[in-house]
DNA sequence: AGCCCACAGGATAGCGCTGTCCTCGAAACA
DNA sequence: TGTTTCGAGGACAGCGCTATCCTGTGGGCT
């Protein structure tokens, strides 16, 4: 009794098919197909019969057959660079919440911040003929770009806007967000401000760029006060980088961390070393993770609209998939500076 | 120039097909199919020609056609109860790392700790005819159980072992882990120990159960010192529950939190209130999140083998899918108590 | 009364692949 | 040399569904 189904034919699925539903409802298979897809040219009475037959048999359409016959799947693919922090998870949740009620399956790919991995994922997903794609940022290989273009599949780019000319994108300006952090620190009277970034993905670099420009404009920019590392962002790394920065540049009076994880680590390390936050050094993070309003001291941060980006990007993609005219191809959701105890 | 492809037929994909590859390689489609699938009955020279033709055309097999013809997909479905904390993300990563090199797509479903949502997901995924399923825990609806059984699709259960009789499962005993937390606190001389759990999923409850039994055995169990809430675990909730517990039971000398998030919140709240950890109250968490070794004080926790569970579960599923005999249907990966400053 | 049109519903064919025979030639044996 | 075996490669059919065309009926028109 390994397999309860007793089909002799290994090519069949053993599950009820549209034909059986149609026979039970006393209609042709095409009518059944139309009824279950909600195509309005079927009389309501027949449709009702078909729906009943389907539910009695426990019929669920075979997506492979459907995709093969119609040359389009009920699938949307999303590629994010990481699942390791809340950021993209919240965005994914929002995408799911929009797509699933419409019967669209969401394929999730994790590129681990690697262009090559992303290219592989895109190649792979395109084979599934997804109805649409949601990608993160604009940084990708040339051949990925070509595949996307020649596929003709609608695509929405999430998170950044800064170089999204001609594309459909939903996000906020990383550069302006970085600048906002700088302006906030300047408004608090700080003069020797450092930027600490990890991972060094495009968006982190753009935040740093915005921060730098704002400092330059204020005549406060010091290139020695940038600490960048390709290592992935984490609380532990934040401890380490804070210690390093305090050792090499003890005179700094503020730090902008490209990610809240790092800032959390810095707050902990500061506590261990007796560095007073914000009296001696002000600290501001980025993303405003849920924990940031509970740290000691409570962390100032740039709140990013992760849920809204997912939702709006999904809705934009739906409109593109439906061939609707797009009023706003570039949607700026903005960001919000959360000033708390740490600055 | 909306669509670069100029196919008139909307039923075709516009992408190269196996037929074209076969023609280019000068073989029959079946031979091409076999060559690309690595079936050994094809001469190496022919196989080489086919592979070249495929790569020249940029051929990627149509998974829908493949699934339809063979009645099996190249897909494995995973259902986890949450993506909101590191836990399941690390497990998912490990599953991906095992499955993707073998050409298996991983469908990720998030049940949000809801049995009904999980049932929907399972129903939906079964329609895709996945080669296998990876599920979390044993708690599910009766009809989900029936669907799984009658599908005949191999299934591996992750995380818990405590009621996995007769099933293939990979994890550790939540009950024993909870007991280990209790024993650790007892060995530190604590007498009035509380348990705080959120989410109230099966695994959290089992941890509590193990904790309770160990206290009972030591004659130290006090039912008043259990604080349970169905709200999802978070740092903020940890602050709140710690405050609540200290207000209602100021005499406690240790707390076991069912999740590190909660414990992190408790450490922060304790700092705000001047409660000395561990002098006045010892705190131990669960899962040993990466940040736990950096908190102030460093958090004692039960380290759970999340990566190993994903990897081993995936490998076990592969063996089941291949019809191999299973030596160990129940794999106990164990857990590790990380004693740090907070106890 | 005769005509046309609209529309519900059905017949047909095929999406792109693979399971299952089957063929055919060469190697291995008596 | 004749017979058998074996294995590489091909022909065929069909997985379950839907796009497309086609049929037949009823209502509105002249």
PDB file of N, CA and C in Angstrom, chain A residues 59-147:
ATOM      1  N   UNK A  59     -11.976  18.215  -8.142  1.00  0.00           N
ATOM      2  CA  UNK A  59     -11.166  18.556  -9.305  1.00  0.00           C
ATOM      3  C   UNK A  59     -10.344  19.818  -9.078  1.00  0.00           C
ATOM      4  N   UNK A  60      -9.073  19.744  -9.419  1.00  0.00           N
ATOM      5  CA  UNK A  60      -8.223  20.935  -9.467  1.00  0.00           C
ATOM      6  C   UNK A  60      -7.506  20.883 -10.805  1.00  0.00           C
ATOM      7  N   UNK A  61      -7.575  21.972 -11.556  1.00  0.00           N
ATOM      8  CA  UNK A  61      -6.998  21.977 -12.891  1.00  0.00           C
ATOM      9  C   UNK A  61      -5.517  21.652 -12.858  1.00  0.00           C
ATOM     10  N   UNK A  62      -5.073  20.956 -13.857  1.00  0.00           N
ATOM     11  CA  UNK A  62      -3.659  20.629 -13.997  1.00  0.00           C
ATOM     12  C   UNK A  62      -2.940  21.836 -14.598  1.00  0.00           C
ATOM     13  N   UNK A  63      -2.102  22.481 -13.797  1.00  0.00           N
ATOM     14  CA  UNK A  63      -1.485  23.719 -14.296  1.00  0.00           C
ATOM     15  C   UNK A  63      -0.552  23.475 -15.470  1.00  0.00           C
ATOM     16  N   UNK A  64       0.038  22.295 -15.532  1.00  0.00           N
ATOM     17  CA  UNK A  64       0.956  22.023 -16.635  1.00  0.00           C
ATOM     18  C   UNK A  64       0.185  21.963 -17.946  1.00  0.00           C
ATOM     19  N   UNK A  65      -0.925  21.249 -17.947  1.00  0.00           N
ATOM     20  CA  UNK A  65      -1.729  21.151 -19.163  1.00  0.00           C
ATOM     21  C   UNK A  65      -2.245  22.525 -19.558  1.00  0.00           C
ATOM     22  N   UNK A  66      -2.665  23.260 -18.576  1.00  0.00           N
ATOM     23  CA  UNK A  66      -3.177  24.592 -18.815  1.00  0.00           C
ATOM     24  C   UNK A  66      -2.095  25.482 -19.437  1.00  0.00           C
ATOM     25  N   UNK A  67      -0.919  25.412 -18.861  1.00  0.00           N
ATOM     26  CA  UNK A  67       0.170  26.246 -19.362  1.00  0.00           C
ATOM     27  C   UNK A  67       0.557  25.826 -20.772  1.00  0.00           C
ATOM     28  N   UNK A  68       0.549  24.532 -21.008  1.00  0.00           N
ATOM     29  CA  UNK A  68       0.950  24.058 -22.326  1.00  0.00           C
ATOM     30  C   UNK A  68      -0.062  24.475 -23.382  1.00  0.00           C
ATOM     31  N   UNK A  69      -1.323  24.327 -23.059  1.00  0.00           N
ATOM     32  CA  UNK A  69      -2.360  24.621 -24.050  1.00  0.00           C
ATOM     33  C   UNK A  69      -2.470  26.109 -24.335  1.00  0.00           C
ATOM     34  N   UNK A  70      -2.239  26.912 -23.342  1.00  0.00           N
ATOM     35  CA  UNK A  70      -2.474  28.338 -23.542  1.00  0.00           C
ATOM     36  C   UNK A  70      -1.186  29.126 -23.722  1.00  0.00           C
ATOM     37  N   UNK A  71      -0.051  28.445 -23.594  1.00  0.00           N
ATOM     38  CA  UNK A  71       1.250  29.110 -23.709  1.00  0.00           C
ATOM     39  C   UNK A  71       1.415  30.214 -22.683  1.00  0.00           C
ATOM     40  N   UNK A  72       0.742  30.099 -21.583  1.00  0.00           N
ATOM     41  CA  UNK A  72       0.960  31.042 -20.487  1.00  0.00           C
ATOM     42  C   UNK A  72       0.624  30.361 -19.173  1.00  0.00           C
ATOM     43  N   UNK A  73       1.460  30.615 -18.195  1.00  0.00           N
ATOM     44  CA  UNK A  73       1.245  29.967 -16.914  1.00  0.00           C
ATOM     45  C   UNK A  73       0.421  30.880 -16.013  1.00  0.00           C
ATOM     46  N   UNK A  74       0.122  30.388 -14.847  1.00  0.00           N
ATOM     47  CA  UNK A  74      -0.534  31.222 -13.837  1.00  0.00           C
ATOM     48  C   UNK A  74       0.502  31.550 -12.785  1.00  0.00           C
ATOM     49  N   UNK A  75       1.616  32.034 -13.258  1.00  0.00           N
ATOM     50  CA  UNK A  75       2.766  32.189 -12.394  1.00  0.00           C
ATOM     51  C   UNK A  75       3.376  33.575 -12.525  1.00  0.00           C
ATOM     52  N   UNK A  76       3.855  34.081 -11.415  1.00  0.00           N
ATOM     53  CA  UNK A  76       4.624  35.319 -11.416  1.00  0.00           C
ATOM     54  C   UNK A  76       5.926  35.021 -10.691  1.00  0.00           C
ATOM     55  N   UNK A  77       7.026  35.455 -11.238  1.00  0.00           N
ATOM     56  CA  UNK A  77       8.310  35.177 -10.603  1.00  0.00           C
ATOM     57  C   UNK A  77       8.853  36.444  -9.941  1.00  0.00           C
ATOM     58  N   UNK A  78       9.427  36.269  -8.762  1.00  0.00           N
ATOM     59  CA  UNK A  78      10.030  37.379  -8.029  1.00  0.00           C
ATOM     60  C   UNK A  78      11.478  37.007  -7.730  1.00  0.00           C
ATOM     61  N   UNK A  79      12.372  37.913  -7.965  1.00  0.00           N
ATOM     62  CA  UNK A  79      13.757  37.663  -7.564  1.00  0.00           C
ATOM     63  C   UNK A  79      14.177  38.739  -6.579  1.00  0.00           C
ATOM     64  N   UNK A  80      14.576  38.313  -5.409  1.00  0.00           N
ATOM     65  CA  UNK A  80      15.084  39.232  -4.393  1.00  0.00           C
ATOM     66  C   UNK A  80      16.522  38.834  -4.090  1.00  0.00           C
ATOM     67  N   UNK A  81      17.318  39.766  -3.578  1.00  0.00           N
ATOM     68  CA  UNK A  81      18.730  39.457  -3.358  1.00  0.00           C
ATOM     69  C   UNK A  81      18.989  38.709  -2.057  1.00  0.00           C
ATOM     70  N   UNK A  82      17.997  38.590  -1.202  1.00  0.00           N
ATOM     71  CA  UNK A  82      18.249  37.977   0.097  1.00  0.00           C
ATOM     72  C   UNK A  82      16.929  37.712   0.794  1.00  0.00           C
ATOM     73  N   UNK A  83      16.920  36.665   1.594  1.00  0.00           N
ATOM     74  CA  UNK A  83      15.756  36.456   2.450  1.00  0.00           C
ATOM     75  C   UNK A  83      16.169  36.627   3.906  1.00  0.00           C
ATOM     76  N   UNK A  84      17.437  36.971   4.101  1.00  0.00           N
ATOM     77  CA  UNK A  84      18.022  36.912   5.429  1.00  0.00           C
ATOM     78  C   UNK A  84      17.573  38.005   6.360  1.00  0.00           C
ATOM     79  N   UNK A  85      17.042  39.076   5.858  1.00  0.00           N
ATOM     80  CA  UNK A  85      16.529  40.081   6.774  1.00  0.00           C
ATOM     81  C   UNK A  85      15.069  40.359   6.432  1.00  0.00           C
ATOM     82  N   UNK A  86      14.408  40.936   7.351  1.00  0.00           N
ATOM     83  CA  UNK A  86      12.991  41.235   7.206  1.00  0.00           C
ATOM     84  C   UNK A  86      12.646  41.898   5.881  1.00  0.00           C
ATOM     85  N   UNK A  87      13.561  42.712   5.407  1.00  0.00           N
ATOM     86  CA  UNK A  87      13.257  43.613   4.309  1.00  0.00           C
ATOM     87  C   UNK A  87      12.423  42.979   3.229  1.00  0.00           C
ATOM     88  N   UNK A  88      13.035  41.991   2.585  1.00  0.00           N
ATOM     89  CA  UNK A  88      12.395  41.456   1.408  1.00  0.00           C
ATOM     90  C   UNK A  88      11.256  40.531   1.771  1.00  0.00           C
ATOM     91  N   UNK A  89      11.311  39.991   2.963  1.00  0.00           N
ATOM     92  CA  UNK A  89      10.220  39.122   3.391  1.00  0.00           C
ATOM     93  C   UNK A  89       8.907  39.903   3.443  1.00  0.00           C
ATOM     94  N   UNK A  90       8.966  41.107   3.986  1.00  0.00           N
ATOM     95  CA  UNK A  90       7.732  41.900   4.041  1.00  0.00           C
ATOM     96  C   UNK A  90       7.221  42.227   2.644  1.00  0.00           C
ATOM     97  N   UNK A  91       8.151  42.510   1.759  1.00  0.00           N
ATOM     98  CA  UNK A  91       7.766  42.807   0.382  1.00  0.00           C
ATOM     99  C   UNK A  91       7.140  41.572  -0.275  1.00  0.00           C
ATOM    100  N   UNK A  92       7.755  40.431  -0.058  1.00  0.00           N
ATOM    101  CA  UNK A  92       7.222  39.191  -0.617  1.00  0.00           C
ATOM    102  C   UNK A  92       5.828  38.897  -0.103  1.00  0.00           C
ATOM    103  N   UNK A  93       5.648  39.117   1.175  1.00  0.00           N
ATOM    104  CA  UNK A  93       4.331  38.879   1.763  1.00  0.00           C
ATOM    105  C   UNK A  93       3.274  39.725   1.057  1.00  0.00           C
ATOM    106  N   UNK A  94       3.615  40.971   0.819  1.00  0.00           N
ATOM    107  CA  UNK A  94       2.658  41.867   0.177  1.00  0.00           C
ATOM    108  C   UNK A  94       2.372  41.407  -1.250  1.00  0.00           C
ATOM    109  N   UNK A  95       3.400  40.950  -1.930  1.00  0.00           N
ATOM    110  CA  UNK A  95       3.206  40.466  -3.305  1.00  0.00           C
ATOM    111  C   UNK A  95       2.281  39.252  -3.295  1.00  0.00           C
ATOM    112  N   UNK A  96       2.570  38.338  -2.393  1.00  0.00           N
ATOM    113  CA  UNK A  96       1.699  37.173  -2.235  1.00  0.00           C
ATOM    114  C   UNK A  96       0.258  37.594  -2.007  1.00  0.00           C
ATOM    115  N   UNK A  97       0.104  38.558  -1.119  1.00  0.00           N
ATOM    116  CA  UNK A  97      -1.253  38.955  -0.750  1.00  0.00           C
ATOM    117  C   UNK A  97      -2.016  39.509  -1.947  1.00  0.00           C
ATOM    118  N   UNK A  98      -1.313  40.097  -2.887  1.00  0.00           N
ATOM    119  CA  UNK A  98      -1.993  40.606  -4.081  1.00  0.00           C
ATOM    120  C   UNK A  98      -2.216  39.488  -5.097  1.00  0.00           C
ATOM    121  N   UNK A  99      -1.219  38.645  -5.265  1.00  0.00           N
ATOM    122  CA  UNK A  99      -1.251  37.681  -6.360  1.00  0.00           C
ATOM    123  C   UNK A  99      -2.093  36.433  -6.082  1.00  0.00           C
ATOM    124  N   UNK A 100      -1.973  35.897  -4.894  1.00  0.00           N
ATOM    125  CA  UNK A 100      -2.624  34.611  -4.636  1.00  0.00           C
ATOM    126  C   UNK A 100      -4.141  34.674  -4.792  1.00  0.00           C
ATOM    127  N   UNK A 101      -4.807  35.706  -4.289  1.00  0.00           N
ATOM    128  CA  UNK A 101      -6.253  35.736  -4.476  1.00  0.00           C
ATOM    129  C   UNK A 101      -6.653  35.739  -5.951  1.00  0.00           C
ATOM    130  N   UNK A 102      -5.729  36.096  -6.825  1.00  0.00           N
ATOM    131  CA  UNK A 102      -6.032  36.086  -8.250  1.00  0.00           C
ATOM    132  C   UNK A 102      -5.592  34.784  -8.898  1.00  0.00           C
ATOM    133  N   UNK A 103      -5.248  33.820  -8.094  1.00  0.00           N
ATOM    134  CA  UNK A 103      -4.884  32.512  -8.643  1.00  0.00           C
ATOM    135  C   UNK A 103      -3.503  32.462  -9.246  1.00  0.00           C
ATOM    136  N   UNK A 104      -2.680  33.431  -8.918  1.00  0.00           N
ATOM    137  CA  UNK A 104      -1.328  33.438  -9.481  1.00  0.00           C
ATOM    138  C   UNK A 104      -0.334  32.872  -8.471  1.00  0.00           C
ATOM    139  N   UNK A 105       0.417  31.912  -8.900  1.00  0.00           N
ATOM    140  CA  UNK A 105       1.461  31.342  -8.059  1.00  0.00           C
ATOM    141  C   UNK A 105       2.673  32.261  -8.094  1.00  0.00           C
ATOM    142  N   UNK A 106       3.329  32.425  -6.968  1.00  0.00           N
ATOM    143  CA  UNK A 106       4.506  33.285  -6.907  1.00  0.00           C
ATOM    144  C   UNK A 106       5.753  32.423  -6.741  1.00  0.00           C
ATOM    145  N   UNK A 107       6.624  32.463  -7.723  1.00  0.00           N
ATOM    146  CA  UNK A 107       7.905  31.769  -7.617  1.00  0.00           C
ATOM    147  C   UNK A 107       8.907  32.728  -7.006  1.00  0.00           C
ATOM    148  N   UNK A 108       9.570  32.286  -5.954  1.00  0.00           N
ATOM    149  CA  UNK A 108      10.501  33.152  -5.263  1.00  0.00           C
ATOM    150  C   UNK A 108      11.924  32.711  -5.544  1.00  0.00           C
ATOM    151  N   UNK A 109      12.713  33.625  -6.039  1.00  0.00           N
ATOM    152  CA  UNK A 109      14.124  33.331  -6.260  1.00  0.00           C
ATOM    153  C   UNK A 109      14.993  34.217  -5.393  1.00  0.00           C
ATOM    154  N   UNK A 110      16.072  33.654  -4.897  1.00  0.00           N
ATOM    155  CA  UNK A 110      17.000  34.402  -4.048  1.00  0.00           C
ATOM    156  C   UNK A 110      18.333  34.464  -4.785  1.00  0.00           C
ATOM    157  N   UNK A 111      18.744  35.662  -5.137  1.00  0.00           N
ATOM    158  CA  UNK A 111      19.976  35.784  -5.927  1.00  0.00           C
ATOM    159  C   UNK A 111      21.211  35.908  -5.047  1.00  0.00           C
ATOM    160  N   UNK A 112      21.036  35.973  -3.743  1.00  0.00           N
ATOM    161  CA  UNK A 112      22.171  36.142  -2.824  1.00  0.00           C
ATOM    162  C   UNK A 112      23.061  37.301  -3.246  1.00  0.00           C
ATOM    163  N   UNK A 113      22.476  38.360  -3.713  1.00  0.00           N
ATOM    164  CA  UNK A 113      23.228  39.548  -4.119  1.00  0.00           C
ATOM    165  C   UNK A 113      24.236  39.240  -5.225  1.00  0.00           C
ATOM    166  N   UNK A 114      23.984  38.209  -5.997  1.00  0.00           N
ATOM    167  CA  UNK A 114      24.928  37.887  -7.074  1.00  0.00           C
ATOM    168  C   UNK A 114      24.249  38.070  -8.427  1.00  0.00           C
ATOM    169  N   UNK A 115      24.883  38.849  -9.291  1.00  0.00           N
ATOM    170  CA  UNK A 115      24.339  39.053 -10.640  1.00  0.00           C
ATOM    171  C   UNK A 115      24.244  37.741 -11.406  1.00  0.00           C
ATOM    172  N   UNK A 116      25.244  36.901 -11.266  1.00  0.00           N
ATOM    173  CA  UNK A 116      25.240  35.666 -12.042  1.00  0.00           C
ATOM    174  C   UNK A 116      24.135  34.729 -11.575  1.00  0.00           C
ATOM    175  N   UNK A 117      23.980  34.669 -10.259  1.00  0.00           N
ATOM    176  CA  UNK A 117      22.882  33.835  -9.758  1.00  0.00           C
ATOM    177  C   UNK A 117      21.549  34.379 -10.236  1.00  0.00           C
ATOM    178  N   UNK A 118      21.450  35.693 -10.257  1.00  0.00           N
ATOM    179  CA  UNK A 118      20.201  36.283 -10.713  1.00  0.00           C
ATOM    180  C   UNK A 118      19.939  35.924 -12.177  1.00  0.00           C
ATOM    181  N   UNK A 119      20.984  35.963 -12.977  1.00  0.00           N
ATOM    182  CA  UNK A 119      20.824  35.619 -14.392  1.00  0.00           C
ATOM    183  C   UNK A 119      20.323  34.180 -14.535  1.00  0.00           C
ATOM    184  N   UNK A 120      20.916  33.269 -13.777  1.00  0.00           N
ATOM    185  CA  UNK A 120      20.457  31.884 -13.813  1.00  0.00           C
ATOM    186  C   UNK A 120      18.990  31.773 -13.449  1.00  0.00           C
ATOM    187  N   UNK A 121      18.625  32.477 -12.392  1.00  0.00           N
ATOM    188  CA  UNK A 121      17.239  32.415 -11.945  1.00  0.00           C
ATOM    189  C   UNK A 121      16.312  32.940 -13.028  1.00  0.00           C
ATOM    190  N   UNK A 122      16.691  34.038 -13.641  1.00  0.00           N
ATOM    191  CA  UNK A 122      15.820  34.625 -14.667  1.00  0.00           C
ATOM    192  C   UNK A 122      15.684  33.664 -15.844  1.00  0.00           C
ATOM    193  N   UNK A 123      16.799  33.091 -16.249  1.00  0.00           N
ATOM    194  CA  UNK A 123      16.748  32.143 -17.366  1.00  0.00           C
ATOM    195  C   UNK A 123      15.799  30.995 -17.038  1.00  0.00           C
ATOM    196  N   UNK A 124      15.963  30.494 -15.841  1.00  0.00           N
ATOM    197  CA  UNK A 124      15.142  29.390 -15.387  1.00  0.00           C
ATOM    198  C   UNK A 124      13.664  29.782 -15.330  1.00  0.00           C
ATOM    199  N   UNK A 125      13.389  30.929 -14.748  1.00  0.00           N
ATOM    200  CA  UNK A 125      12.000  31.339 -14.607  1.00  0.00           C
ATOM    201  C   UNK A 125      11.360  31.632 -15.950  1.00  0.00           C
ATOM    202  N   UNK A 126      12.117  32.191 -16.870  1.00  0.00           N
ATOM    203  CA  UNK A 126      11.525  32.492 -18.175  1.00  0.00           C
ATOM    204  C   UNK A 126      11.015  31.223 -18.846  1.00  0.00           C
ATOM    205  N   UNK A 127      11.675  30.101 -18.567  1.00  0.00           N
ATOM    206  CA  UNK A 127      11.204  28.841 -19.144  1.00  0.00           C
ATOM    207  C   UNK A 127       9.802  28.498 -18.665  1.00  0.00           C
ATOM    208  N   UNK A 128       9.429  29.005 -17.514  1.00  0.00           N
ATOM    209  CA  UNK A 128       8.089  28.744 -16.978  1.00  0.00           C
ATOM    210  C   UNK A 128       7.045  29.654 -17.586  1.00  0.00           C
ATOM    211  N   UNK A 129       7.467  30.516 -18.499  1.00  0.00           N
ATOM    212  CA  UNK A 129       6.535  31.461 -19.093  1.00  0.00           C
ATOM    213  C   UNK A 129       5.680  32.167 -18.065  1.00  0.00           C
ATOM    214  N   UNK A 130       6.325  32.817 -17.126  1.00  0.00           N
ATOM    215  CA  UNK A 130       5.527  33.521 -16.121  1.00  0.00           C
ATOM    216  C   UNK A 130       4.748  34.650 -16.789  1.00  0.00           C
ATOM    217  N   UNK A 131       3.658  35.012 -16.157  1.00  0.00           N
ATOM    218  CA  UNK A 131       2.868  36.122 -16.682  1.00  0.00           C
ATOM    219  C   UNK A 131       3.591  37.435 -16.449  1.00  0.00           C
ATOM    220  N   UNK A 132       4.444  37.455 -15.460  1.00  0.00           N
ATOM    221  CA  UNK A 132       5.152  38.689 -15.171  1.00  0.00           C
ATOM    222  C   UNK A 132       6.334  38.431 -14.257  1.00  0.00           C
ATOM    223  N   UNK A 133       7.194  39.430 -14.150  1.00  0.00           N
ATOM    224  CA  UNK A 133       8.378  39.317 -13.311  1.00  0.00           C
ATOM    225  C   UNK A 133       8.477  40.519 -12.399  1.00  0.00           C
ATOM    226  N   UNK A 134       8.948  40.267 -11.186  1.00  0.00           N
ATOM    227  CA  UNK A 134       9.258  41.351 -10.257  1.00  0.00           C
ATOM    228  C   UNK A 134      10.723  41.213  -9.874  1.00  0.00           C
ATOM    229  N   UNK A 135      11.494  42.229 -10.181  1.00  0.00           N
ATOM    230  CA  UNK A 135      12.924  42.149  -9.913  1.00  0.00           C
ATOM    231  C   UNK A 135      13.329  43.268  -8.963  1.00  0.00           C
ATOM    232  N   UNK A 136      14.473  43.066  -8.314  1.00  0.00           N
ATOM    233  CA  UNK A 136      14.958  44.042  -7.341  1.00  0.00           C
ATOM    234  C   UNK A 136      16.091  44.856  -7.960  1.00  0.00           C
ATOM    235  N   UNK A 137      15.903  46.153  -7.975  1.00  0.00           N
ATOM    236  CA  UNK A 137      16.974  47.030  -8.445  1.00  0.00           C
ATOM    237  C   UNK A 137      17.222  46.944  -9.942  1.00  0.00           C
ATOM    238  N   UNK A 138      18.264  47.616 -10.374  1.00  0.00           N
ATOM    239  CA  UNK A 138      18.535  47.721 -11.811  1.00  0.00           C
ATOM    240  C   UNK A 138      19.857  47.093 -12.204  1.00  0.00           C
ATOM    241  N   UNK A 139      20.547  46.557 -11.208  1.00  0.00           N
ATOM    242  CA  UNK A 139      21.891  46.077 -11.435  1.00  0.00           C
ATOM    243  C   UNK A 139      21.818  44.628 -11.890  1.00  0.00           C
ATOM    244  N   UNK A 140      22.091  44.372 -13.173  1.00  0.00           N
ATOM    245  CA  UNK A 140      22.096  42.967 -13.603  1.00  0.00           C
ATOM    246  C   UNK A 140      22.995  42.782 -14.811  1.00  0.00           C
ATOM    247  N   UNK A 141      23.218  41.536 -15.159  1.00  0.00           N
ATOM    248  CA  UNK A 141      24.125  41.272 -16.275  1.00  0.00           C
ATOM    249  C   UNK A 141      23.466  41.700 -17.579  1.00  0.00           C
ATOM    250  N   UNK A 142      24.337  41.959 -18.555  1.00  0.00           N
ATOM    251  CA  UNK A 142      23.845  42.361 -19.863  1.00  0.00           C
ATOM    252  C   UNK A 142      22.978  41.262 -20.459  1.00  0.00           C
ATOM    253  N   UNK A 143      23.376  40.019 -20.275  1.00  0.00           N
ATOM    254  CA  UNK A 143      22.619  38.957 -20.925  1.00  0.00           C
ATOM    255  C   UNK A 143      21.284  38.750 -20.213  1.00  0.00           C
ATOM    256  N   UNK A 144      21.232  39.004 -18.935  1.00  0.00           N
ATOM    257  CA  UNK A 144      19.937  38.957 -18.241  1.00  0.00           C
ATOM    258  C   UNK A 144      19.014  40.020 -18.820  1.00  0.00           C
ATOM    259  N   UNK A 145      19.565  41.197 -19.002  1.00  0.00           N
ATOM    260  CA  UNK A 145      18.790  42.297 -19.581  1.00  0.00           C
ATOM    261  C   UNK A 145      18.226  41.907 -20.946  1.00  0.00           C
ATOM    262  N   UNK A 146      19.074  41.295 -21.758  1.00  0.00           N
ATOM    263  CA  UNK A 146      18.642  40.904 -23.111  1.00  0.00           C
ATOM    264  C   UNK A 146      17.535  39.859 -23.045  1.00  0.00           C
ATOM    265  N   UNK A 147      17.732  38.866 -22.166  1.00  0.00           N
ATOM    266  CA  UNK A 147      16.698  37.828 -22.048  1.00  0.00           C
ATOM    267  C   UNK A 147      15.361  38.447 -21.680  1.00  0.00           C
TER     268      UNK A 147
END
